[in-house]
Tab-separated table of C-alpha atoms in Angstrom:
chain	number	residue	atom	x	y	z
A	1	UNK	CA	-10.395	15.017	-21.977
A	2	UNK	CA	-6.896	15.854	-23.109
A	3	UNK	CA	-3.591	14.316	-23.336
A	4	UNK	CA	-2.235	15.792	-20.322
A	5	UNK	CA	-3.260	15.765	-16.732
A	6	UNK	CA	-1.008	17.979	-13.994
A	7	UNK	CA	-1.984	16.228	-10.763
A	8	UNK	CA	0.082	17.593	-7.858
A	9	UNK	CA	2.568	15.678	-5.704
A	10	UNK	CA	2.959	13.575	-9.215
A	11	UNK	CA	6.376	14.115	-12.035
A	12	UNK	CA	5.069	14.233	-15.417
A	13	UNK	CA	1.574	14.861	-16.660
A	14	UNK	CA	1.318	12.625	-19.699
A	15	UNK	CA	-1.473	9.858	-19.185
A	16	UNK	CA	0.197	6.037	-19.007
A	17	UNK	CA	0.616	4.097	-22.453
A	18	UNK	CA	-1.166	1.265	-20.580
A	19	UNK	CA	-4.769	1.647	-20.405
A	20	UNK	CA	-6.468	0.586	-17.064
A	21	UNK	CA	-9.204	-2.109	-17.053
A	22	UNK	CA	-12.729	-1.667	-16.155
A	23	UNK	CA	-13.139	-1.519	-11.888
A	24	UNK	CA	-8.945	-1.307	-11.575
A	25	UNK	CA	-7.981	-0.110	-8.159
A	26	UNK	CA	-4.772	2.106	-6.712
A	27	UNK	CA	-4.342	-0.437	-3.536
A	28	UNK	CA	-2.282	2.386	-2.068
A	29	UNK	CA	-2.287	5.868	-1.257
A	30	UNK	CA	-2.285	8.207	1.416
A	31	UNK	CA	-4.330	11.710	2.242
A	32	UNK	CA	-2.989	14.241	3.918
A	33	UNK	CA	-5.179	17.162	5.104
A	34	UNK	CA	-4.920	20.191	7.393
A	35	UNK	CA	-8.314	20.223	8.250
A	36	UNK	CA	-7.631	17.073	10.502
A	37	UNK	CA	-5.296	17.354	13.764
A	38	UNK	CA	-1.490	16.690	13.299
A	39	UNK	CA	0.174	13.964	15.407
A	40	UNK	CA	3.667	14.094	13.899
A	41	UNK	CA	6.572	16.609	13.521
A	42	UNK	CA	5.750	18.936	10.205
A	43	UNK	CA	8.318	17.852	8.262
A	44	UNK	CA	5.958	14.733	7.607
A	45	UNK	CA	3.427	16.818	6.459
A	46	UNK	CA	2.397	16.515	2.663
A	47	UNK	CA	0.356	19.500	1.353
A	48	UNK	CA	-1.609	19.374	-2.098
A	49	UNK	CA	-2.505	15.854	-0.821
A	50	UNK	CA	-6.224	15.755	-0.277
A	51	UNK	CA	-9.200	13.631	-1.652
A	52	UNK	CA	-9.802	16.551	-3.959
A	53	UNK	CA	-6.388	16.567	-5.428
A	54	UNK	CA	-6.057	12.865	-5.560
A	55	UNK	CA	-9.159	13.028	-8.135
A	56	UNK	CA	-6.891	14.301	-10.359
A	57	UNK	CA	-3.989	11.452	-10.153
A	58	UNK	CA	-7.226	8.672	-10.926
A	59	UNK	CA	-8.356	11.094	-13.562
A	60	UNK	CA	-4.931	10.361	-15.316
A	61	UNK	CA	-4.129	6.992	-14.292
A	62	UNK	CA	-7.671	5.306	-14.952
A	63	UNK	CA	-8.243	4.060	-11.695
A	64	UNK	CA	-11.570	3.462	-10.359
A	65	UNK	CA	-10.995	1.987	-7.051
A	66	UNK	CA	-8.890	2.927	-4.408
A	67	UNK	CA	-7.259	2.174	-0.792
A	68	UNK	CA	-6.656	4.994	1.327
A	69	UNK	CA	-3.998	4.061	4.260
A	70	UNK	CA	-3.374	6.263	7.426
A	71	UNK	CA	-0.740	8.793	6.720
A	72	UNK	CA	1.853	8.887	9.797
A	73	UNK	CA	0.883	13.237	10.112
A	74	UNK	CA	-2.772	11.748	11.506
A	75	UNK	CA	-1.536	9.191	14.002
A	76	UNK	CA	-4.407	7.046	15.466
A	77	UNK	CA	-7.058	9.245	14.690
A	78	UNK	CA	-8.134	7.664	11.736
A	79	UNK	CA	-11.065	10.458	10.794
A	80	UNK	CA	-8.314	11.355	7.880
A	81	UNK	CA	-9.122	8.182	6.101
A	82	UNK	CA	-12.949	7.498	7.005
A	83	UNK	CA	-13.706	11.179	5.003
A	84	UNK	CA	-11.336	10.537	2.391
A	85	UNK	CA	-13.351	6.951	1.802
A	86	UNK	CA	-16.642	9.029	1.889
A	87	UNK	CA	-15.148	11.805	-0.594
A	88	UNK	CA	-13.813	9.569	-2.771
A	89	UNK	CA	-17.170	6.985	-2.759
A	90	UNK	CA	-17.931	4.983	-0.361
A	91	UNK	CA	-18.607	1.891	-2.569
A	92	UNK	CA	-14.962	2.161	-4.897
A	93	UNK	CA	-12.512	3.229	-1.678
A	94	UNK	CA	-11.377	1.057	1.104
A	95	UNK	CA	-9.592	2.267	4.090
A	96	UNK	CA	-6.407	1.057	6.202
A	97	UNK	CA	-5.929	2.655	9.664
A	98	UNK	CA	-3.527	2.627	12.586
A	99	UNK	CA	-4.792	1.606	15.888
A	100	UNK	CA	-3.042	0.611	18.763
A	101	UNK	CA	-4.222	-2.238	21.750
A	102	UNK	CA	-6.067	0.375	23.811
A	103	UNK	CA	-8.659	0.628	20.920
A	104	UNK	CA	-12.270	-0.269	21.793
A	105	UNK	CA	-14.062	-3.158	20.235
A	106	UNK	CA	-16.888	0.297	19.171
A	107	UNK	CA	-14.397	1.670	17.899
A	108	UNK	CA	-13.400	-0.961	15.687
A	109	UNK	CA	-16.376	-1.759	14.210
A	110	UNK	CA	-17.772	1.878	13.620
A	111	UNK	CA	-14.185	1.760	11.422
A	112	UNK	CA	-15.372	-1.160	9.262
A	113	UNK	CA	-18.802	0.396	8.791
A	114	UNK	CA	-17.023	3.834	7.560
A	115	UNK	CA	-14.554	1.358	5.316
A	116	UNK	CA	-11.339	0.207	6.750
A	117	UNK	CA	-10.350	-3.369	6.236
A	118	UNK	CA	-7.070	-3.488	7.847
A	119	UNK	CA	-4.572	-1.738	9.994
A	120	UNK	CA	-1.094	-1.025	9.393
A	121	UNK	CA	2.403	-1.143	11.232
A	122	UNK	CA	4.315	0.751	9.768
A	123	UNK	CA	7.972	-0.211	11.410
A	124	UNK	CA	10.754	0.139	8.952
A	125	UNK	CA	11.541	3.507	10.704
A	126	UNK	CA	10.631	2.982	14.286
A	127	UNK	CA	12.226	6.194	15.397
A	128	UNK	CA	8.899	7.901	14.285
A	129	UNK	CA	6.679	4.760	14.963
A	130	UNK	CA	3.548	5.093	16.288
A	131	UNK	CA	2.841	1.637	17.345
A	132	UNK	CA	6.027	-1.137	17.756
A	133	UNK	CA	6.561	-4.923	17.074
A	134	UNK	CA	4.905	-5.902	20.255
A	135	UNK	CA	1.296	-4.748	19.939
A	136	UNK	CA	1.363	-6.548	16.331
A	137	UNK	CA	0.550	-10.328	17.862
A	138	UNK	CA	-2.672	-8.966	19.792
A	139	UNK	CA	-4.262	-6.374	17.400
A	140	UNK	CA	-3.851	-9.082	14.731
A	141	UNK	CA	-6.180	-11.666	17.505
A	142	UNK	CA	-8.909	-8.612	17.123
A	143	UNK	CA	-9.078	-7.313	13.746
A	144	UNK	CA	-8.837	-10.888	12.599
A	145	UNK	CA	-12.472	-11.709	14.182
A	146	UNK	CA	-13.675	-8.666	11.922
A	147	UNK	CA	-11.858	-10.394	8.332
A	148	UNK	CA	-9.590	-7.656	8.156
A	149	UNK	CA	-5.798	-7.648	7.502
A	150	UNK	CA	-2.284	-6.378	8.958
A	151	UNK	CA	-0.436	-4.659	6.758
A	152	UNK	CA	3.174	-4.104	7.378
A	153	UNK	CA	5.962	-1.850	6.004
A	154	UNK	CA	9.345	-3.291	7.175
A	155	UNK	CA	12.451	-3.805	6.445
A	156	UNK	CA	13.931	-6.734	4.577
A	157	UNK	CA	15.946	-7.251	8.243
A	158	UNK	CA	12.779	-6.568	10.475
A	159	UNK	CA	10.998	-9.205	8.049
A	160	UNK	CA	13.985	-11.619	8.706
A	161	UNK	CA	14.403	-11.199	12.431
A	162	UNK	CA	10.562	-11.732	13.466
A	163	UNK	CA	9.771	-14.557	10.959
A	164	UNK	CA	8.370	-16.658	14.205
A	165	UNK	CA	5.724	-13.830	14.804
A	166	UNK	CA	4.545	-13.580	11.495
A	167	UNK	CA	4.129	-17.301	11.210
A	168	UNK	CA	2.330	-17.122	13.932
A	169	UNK	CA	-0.322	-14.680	13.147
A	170	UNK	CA	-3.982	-15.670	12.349
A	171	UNK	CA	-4.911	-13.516	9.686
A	172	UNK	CA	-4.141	-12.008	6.264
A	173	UNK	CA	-0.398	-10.467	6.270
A	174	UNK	CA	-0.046	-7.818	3.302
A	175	UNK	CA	3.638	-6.961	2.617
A	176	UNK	CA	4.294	-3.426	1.400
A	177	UNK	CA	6.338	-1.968	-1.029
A	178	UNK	CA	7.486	-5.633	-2.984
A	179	UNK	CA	8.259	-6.628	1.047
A	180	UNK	CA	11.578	-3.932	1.002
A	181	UNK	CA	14.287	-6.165	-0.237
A	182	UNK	CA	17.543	-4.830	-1.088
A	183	UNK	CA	18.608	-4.399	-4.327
A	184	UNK	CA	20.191	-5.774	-6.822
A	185	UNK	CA	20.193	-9.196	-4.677
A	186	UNK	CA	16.795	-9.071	-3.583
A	187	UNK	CA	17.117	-12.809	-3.339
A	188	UNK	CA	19.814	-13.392	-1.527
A	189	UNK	CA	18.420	-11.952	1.560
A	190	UNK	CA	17.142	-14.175	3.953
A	191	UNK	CA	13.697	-12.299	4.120
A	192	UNK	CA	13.144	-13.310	0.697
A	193	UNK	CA	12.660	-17.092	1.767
A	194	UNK	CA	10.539	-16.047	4.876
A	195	UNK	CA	8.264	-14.017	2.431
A	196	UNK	CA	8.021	-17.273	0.334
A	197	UNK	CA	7.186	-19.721	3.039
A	198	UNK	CA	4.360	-17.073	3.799
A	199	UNK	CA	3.474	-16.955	0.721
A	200	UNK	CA	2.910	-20.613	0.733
A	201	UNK	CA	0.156	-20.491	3.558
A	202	UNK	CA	-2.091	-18.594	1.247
A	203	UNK	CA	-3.015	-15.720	3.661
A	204	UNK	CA	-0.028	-13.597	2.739
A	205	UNK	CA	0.129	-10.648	-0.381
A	206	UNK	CA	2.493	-8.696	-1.510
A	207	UNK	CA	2.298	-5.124	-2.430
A	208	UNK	CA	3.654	-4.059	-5.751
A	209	UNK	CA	4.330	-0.530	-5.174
A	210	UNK	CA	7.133	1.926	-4.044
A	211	UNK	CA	9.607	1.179	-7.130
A	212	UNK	CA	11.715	4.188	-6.049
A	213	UNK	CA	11.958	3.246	-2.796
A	214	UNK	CA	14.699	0.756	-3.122
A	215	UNK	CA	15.701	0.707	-6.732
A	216	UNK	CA	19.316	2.214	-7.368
A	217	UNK	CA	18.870	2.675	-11.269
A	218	UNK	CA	15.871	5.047	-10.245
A	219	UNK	CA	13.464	6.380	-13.127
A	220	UNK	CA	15.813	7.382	-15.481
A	221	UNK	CA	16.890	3.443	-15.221
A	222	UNK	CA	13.032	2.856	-15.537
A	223	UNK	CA	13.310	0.794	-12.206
A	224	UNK	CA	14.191	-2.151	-14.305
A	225	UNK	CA	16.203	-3.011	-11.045
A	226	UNK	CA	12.718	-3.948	-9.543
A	227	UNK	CA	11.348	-6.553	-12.128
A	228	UNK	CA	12.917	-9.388	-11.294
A	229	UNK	CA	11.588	-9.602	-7.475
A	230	UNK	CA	8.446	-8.460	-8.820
A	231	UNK	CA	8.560	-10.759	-11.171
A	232	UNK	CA	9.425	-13.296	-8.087
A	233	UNK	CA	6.000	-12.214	-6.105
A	234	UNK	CA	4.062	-12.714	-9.313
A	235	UNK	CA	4.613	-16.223	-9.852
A	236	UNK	CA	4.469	-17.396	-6.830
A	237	UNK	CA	1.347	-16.347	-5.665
A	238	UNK	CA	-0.300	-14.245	-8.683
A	239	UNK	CA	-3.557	-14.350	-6.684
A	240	UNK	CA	-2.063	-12.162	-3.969
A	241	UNK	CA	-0.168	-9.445	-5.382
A	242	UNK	CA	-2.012	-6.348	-5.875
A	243	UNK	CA	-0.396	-3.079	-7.219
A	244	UNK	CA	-0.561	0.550	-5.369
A	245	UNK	CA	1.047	4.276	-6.715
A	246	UNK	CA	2.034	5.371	-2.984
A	247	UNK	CA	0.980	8.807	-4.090
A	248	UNK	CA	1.640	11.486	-2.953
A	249	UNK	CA	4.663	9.593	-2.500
A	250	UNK	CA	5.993	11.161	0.792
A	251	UNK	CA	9.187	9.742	1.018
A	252	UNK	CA	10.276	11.834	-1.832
A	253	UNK	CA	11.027	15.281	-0.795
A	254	UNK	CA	12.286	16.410	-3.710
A	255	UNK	CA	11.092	15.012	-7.466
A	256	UNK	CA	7.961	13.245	-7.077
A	257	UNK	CA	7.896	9.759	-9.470
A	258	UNK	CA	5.875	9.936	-12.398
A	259	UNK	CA	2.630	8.113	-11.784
A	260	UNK	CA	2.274	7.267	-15.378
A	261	UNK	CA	5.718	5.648	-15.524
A	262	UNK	CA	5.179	3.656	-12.364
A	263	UNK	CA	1.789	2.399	-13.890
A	264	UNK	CA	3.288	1.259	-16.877
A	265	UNK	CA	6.177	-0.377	-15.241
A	266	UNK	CA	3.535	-3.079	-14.162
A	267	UNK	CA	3.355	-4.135	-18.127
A	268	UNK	CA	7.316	-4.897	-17.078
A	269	UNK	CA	6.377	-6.769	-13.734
A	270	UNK	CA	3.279	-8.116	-15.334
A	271	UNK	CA	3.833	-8.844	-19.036
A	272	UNK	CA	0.625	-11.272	-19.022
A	273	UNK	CA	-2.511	-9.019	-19.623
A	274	UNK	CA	-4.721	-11.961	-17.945
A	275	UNK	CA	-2.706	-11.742	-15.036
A	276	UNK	CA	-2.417	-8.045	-14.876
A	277	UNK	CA	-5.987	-7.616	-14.596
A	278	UNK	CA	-5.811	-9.867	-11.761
A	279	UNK	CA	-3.663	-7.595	-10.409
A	280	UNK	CA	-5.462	-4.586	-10.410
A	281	UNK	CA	-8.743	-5.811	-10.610
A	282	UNK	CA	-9.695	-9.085	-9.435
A	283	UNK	CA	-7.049	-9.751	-6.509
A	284	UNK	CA	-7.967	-6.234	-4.669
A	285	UNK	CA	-11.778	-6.795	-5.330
A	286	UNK	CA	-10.937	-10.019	-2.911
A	287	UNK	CA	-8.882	-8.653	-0.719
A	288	UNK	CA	-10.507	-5.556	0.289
A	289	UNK	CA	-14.157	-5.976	-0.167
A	290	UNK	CA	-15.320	-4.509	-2.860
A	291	UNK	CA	-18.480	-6.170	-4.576
């Protein structure tokens, strides 16, 4: 293979510097795909985002396994992510979908046989929401009975204000996105000791993905604005942090992020090799089932 690898929806096409381990796995990404119905306005449609084009971005990267997560375009139907999981290999891709409380208990189970091993809120806009705070409590009673998680993308404030709720609930808790603090003074905000005490009942993880997202040095700062929460999540619990590319990164409407930059920035949030296999080996093999 060459040097260079164009993947679409992804800056740059130069492979990382860092090479990926044996079994490593992107613990989030998204497909988007016009041959499944549309639930959303089109503006939150990404094109050039299938399982076929997403080939590409592991071709460069060096991942093996992956995580495909319900795109908010697809809504509730989570058909989307049980193909992509088939397309992409049944036995190296997981699956996270959205559900909401009318779900059936079939239902829910013909999702874990095609893959999925959690569900997501995804709240920190709840303008285009499609489920809200309150159905979070009683889909996290069902899923738990089937090992899976709840994964949530929320604000730093949303994280703060319903503390109580997630202390409350009886399964795995995955954080996106390095949990959304603020930055520079990530910890300073009051979510940042919720997250720990969390953290502290072992059934919590943290996401270390979606550099851009908050950072406001940005890649030409190489998101070193980012490393020292990372850093944070990493020794606290380095058994529960696994890392994700967000591709096709559908926030950004514009540039896309360069996948091989935000793979090598986990040598920066990672500097121990030991522990950075952890990361994108061992810790996801755990946490999502994979053998």
């Amino acid at each position: 293979m060459g040097l260079e690898i164009a993947c679409a929806n992804s800056g740059g096409t130069q492979r990382p510097m860092s090479n990926a381990p044996e079994g490593a796995c992107d613990a989030h990404m998204h497909v988007y795909d016009r041959r499944f119905a549309l639930h959303a306005p089109p503006d939150a449609m990404v094109d050039d985002a299938t399982a076929d084009d997403y080939r590409l971005l592991q071709r460069r990267i060096g991942t093996q396994r992956t995580v495909v997560v319900q795109p908010r375009i697809h809504g509730t139907d989570n058909s989307v992510t049980l193909a992509a999981i088939r397309a992409l290999g049944a036995s190296r891709t997981r699956g996270v979908a959205v559900v909401r409380p009318e779900v059936g208990d079939d239902e829910l189970v013909r999702l874990h046989a095609g893959g999925i091993r959690g569900i997501r809120f995804t709240l920190y806009t709840p303008t285009h929401a499609t489920t809200d705070f309150s159905m979070v409590e009683p889909l996290a009673h069902r899923v738990h009975a089937l090992g899976w998680h709840v994964q949530l993308h929320w604000s730093a404030d949303q994280i703060a204000e319903h503390a109580a709720l997630l202390e409350r609930l009886p399964c795995t808790i995955v954080l996106d996105h390095l949990a959304r603090l603020a930055l520079p003074d990530a910890q300073a905000h009051p979510a940042f000791a919720v997250v720990r005490r969390l953290l502290d009942n072992g059934r919590t993880w943290i996401k270390l993905s979606g550099a851009y997202l908050d950072s406001k040095l940005g890649a030409e700062g190489g998101y070193a604005d980012t490393t020292a929460v990372a850093r944070a999540w990493v020794r606290h619990a380095p058994e529960r942090v696994v890392w994700g590319s967000d591709w096709p990164h559908p926030t950004e409407r514009g540039a896309k992020p360069d996948d091989a930059q935000l793979f090598d920035l986990l040598h920066q949030w990672v500097p121990d090799e030991a522990v950075r296999r952890r990361v994108l080996v061992d810790n996801p093999a755990r946490l999502y089932d994979f053998s």
